[in-house]
Amino acid sequence: VAPTVTGFGTNPSVPNANGTTAFTINVGTGGAASTGTINLPAATTGWVVTCYDVTTPASFVTDQTGGTTTTATVTNYSRTTGLATAWTASDILRCSARGY
């Protein structure tokens, strides 16, 4: 089952997915959001998610900052300041999620 997304920017999407094994997220437009939620199938304990910003990798790093048995929250950080910062509009994240 492909994940869905909420938060991020305006009209975020999952344009490509191989279930939760590998998928891309388009963060949408707006340029104001620094966090987003990935909605996933139910796992016993939770999810471990890894995402890479492939549009602006020199500027941003995206880390998992929370979650539940059906969600994972990710936050975007500036590589230079370490502070949470908004993704650039239409940034593409390549992600993988593993339930445990």
mmCIF file of C-alpha atoms in Angstrom:
data_model
loop_
_atom_site.group_PDB
_atom_site.id
_atom_site.type_symbol
_atom_site.label_atom_id
_atom_site.label_comp_id
_atom_site.label_asym_id
_atom_site.label_seq_id
_atom_site.Cartn_x
_atom_site.Cartn_y
_atom_site.Cartn_z
ATOM 1 C CA VAL A 1 0.000 0.000 0.000
ATOM 2 C CA ALA A 2 1.422 3.371 -0.984
ATOM 3 C CA PRO A 3 1.628 5.943 1.807
ATOM 4 C CA THR A 4 -0.276 9.225 1.738
ATOM 5 C CA VAL A 5 0.925 12.567 3.092
ATOM 6 C CA THR A 6 -0.437 15.535 5.026
ATOM 7 C CA GLY A 7 1.241 18.739 6.127
ATOM 8 C CA PHE A 8 4.335 19.531 4.072
ATOM 9 C CA GLY A 9 3.152 22.322 1.710
ATOM 10 C CA THR A 10 0.037 23.000 -0.343
ATOM 11 C CA ASN A 11 -1.098 19.884 -2.248
ATOM 12 C CA PRO A 12 1.733 17.501 -1.308
ATOM 13 C CA SER A 13 1.685 14.162 -3.100
ATOM 14 C CA VAL A 14 3.270 10.722 -3.417
ATOM 15 C CA PRO A 15 3.876 10.599 -7.193
ATOM 16 C CA ASN A 16 5.761 7.271 -7.167
ATOM 17 C CA ALA A 17 5.670 4.348 -4.756
ATOM 18 C CA ASN A 18 6.657 0.730 -4.375
ATOM 19 C CA GLY A 19 4.500 0.325 -1.276
ATOM 20 C CA THR A 20 6.386 1.584 1.763
ATOM 21 C CA THR A 21 9.693 0.122 0.556
ATOM 22 C CA ALA A 22 10.533 3.125 -1.610
ATOM 23 C CA PHE A 23 8.487 6.177 -2.506
ATOM 24 C CA THR A 24 8.824 9.815 -3.465
ATOM 25 C CA ILE A 25 7.110 12.784 -1.878
ATOM 26 C CA ASN A 26 6.547 16.070 -3.656
ATOM 27 C CA VAL A 27 6.293 18.498 -0.726
ATOM 28 C CA GLY A 28 3.881 20.722 -2.668
ATOM 29 C CA THR A 29 3.958 24.457 -2.993
ATOM 30 C CA GLY A 30 3.783 27.255 -0.490
ATOM 31 C CA GLY A 31 7.311 27.133 0.885
ATOM 32 C CA ALA A 32 6.133 27.563 4.509
ATOM 33 C CA ALA A 33 6.090 24.044 5.968
ATOM 34 C CA SER A 34 9.041 22.463 7.751
ATOM 35 C CA THR A 35 7.173 19.332 8.928
ATOM 36 C CA GLY A 36 4.985 16.724 7.308
ATOM 37 C CA THR A 37 3.215 13.499 8.185
ATOM 38 C CA ILE A 38 3.494 10.268 6.232
ATOM 39 C CA ASN A 39 0.415 8.064 6.672
ATOM 40 C CA LEU A 40 1.269 4.355 6.608
ATOM 41 C CA PRO A 41 -0.426 0.976 7.153
ATOM 42 C CA ALA A 42 -0.671 -0.216 10.765
ATOM 43 C CA ALA A 43 2.569 -1.569 12.245
ATOM 44 C CA THR A 44 2.912 -3.446 15.528
ATOM 45 C CA THR A 45 5.063 -0.830 17.265
ATOM 46 C CA GLY A 46 5.879 1.985 14.838
ATOM 47 C CA TRP A 47 7.761 3.044 11.728
ATOM 48 C CA VAL A 48 11.343 3.968 10.928
ATOM 49 C CA VAL A 49 11.441 6.350 7.962
ATOM 50 C CA THR A 50 14.440 7.658 6.053
ATOM 51 C CA CYS A 51 14.022 10.512 3.560
ATOM 52 C CA TYR A 52 16.515 12.307 1.329
ATOM 53 C CA ASP A 53 15.863 15.667 -0.319
ATOM 54 C CA VAL A 54 17.041 15.026 -3.870
ATOM 55 C CA THR A 55 16.112 18.487 -5.161
ATOM 56 C CA THR A 56 18.222 20.595 -2.798
ATOM 57 C CA PRO A 57 20.486 18.120 -0.948
ATOM 58 C CA ALA A 58 23.215 20.666 -0.273
ATOM 59 C CA SER A 59 20.761 22.874 1.625
ATOM 60 C CA PHE A 60 18.477 20.522 3.565
ATOM 61 C CA VAL A 61 18.401 17.325 5.577
ATOM 62 C CA THR A 62 15.086 15.658 6.469
ATOM 63 C CA ASP A 63 14.854 13.586 9.662
ATOM 64 C CA GLN A 64 12.110 11.582 11.323
ATOM 65 C CA THR A 65 10.972 13.421 14.452
ATOM 66 C CA GLY A 66 7.992 11.373 15.604
ATOM 67 C CA GLY A 67 5.258 8.983 14.693
ATOM 68 C CA THR A 68 2.749 6.363 15.756
ATOM 69 C CA THR A 69 1.838 2.868 14.594
ATOM 70 C CA THR A 70 0.269 4.420 11.470
ATOM 71 C CA THR A 71 2.250 7.623 10.882
ATOM 72 C CA ALA A 72 5.744 9.063 10.711
ATOM 73 C CA THR A 73 6.503 12.747 11.175
ATOM 74 C CA VAL A 74 9.483 14.241 9.357
ATOM 75 C CA THR A 75 11.083 17.650 9.777
ATOM 76 C CA ASN A 76 13.296 19.565 7.374
ATOM 77 C CA TYR A 77 16.479 21.173 8.735
ATOM 78 C CA SER A 78 18.944 23.640 7.260
ATOM 79 C CA ARG A 79 22.382 22.075 6.776
ATOM 80 C CA THR A 80 24.072 25.383 7.647
ATOM 81 C CA THR A 81 22.119 26.473 10.763
ATOM 82 C CA GLY A 82 20.651 23.183 11.997
ATOM 83 C CA LEU A 83 17.300 24.931 12.476
ATOM 84 C CA ALA A 84 13.963 23.657 11.178
ATOM 85 C CA THR A 85 13.268 25.390 7.887
ATOM 86 C CA ALA A 86 10.663 25.210 5.143
ATOM 87 C CA TRP A 87 11.228 22.978 2.171
ATOM 88 C CA THR A 88 11.576 24.745 -1.157
ATOM 89 C CA ALA A 89 8.324 24.532 -3.140
ATOM 90 C CA SER A 90 8.043 21.253 -5.071
ATOM 91 C CA ASP A 91 11.112 19.668 -3.459
ATOM 92 C CA ILE A 92 11.232 15.924 -4.024
ATOM 93 C CA LEU A 93 12.007 13.578 -1.135
ATOM 94 C CA ARG A 94 12.994 9.946 -1.745
ATOM 95 C CA CYS A 95 11.889 7.868 1.222
ATOM 96 C CA SER A 96 11.788 4.374 2.642
ATOM 97 C CA ALA A 97 9.691 3.167 5.597
ATOM 98 C CA ARG A 98 10.094 0.026 7.680
ATOM 99 C CA GLY A 99 7.486 -1.097 10.188
ATOM 100 C CA TYR A 100 8.460 -2.834 13.389
#
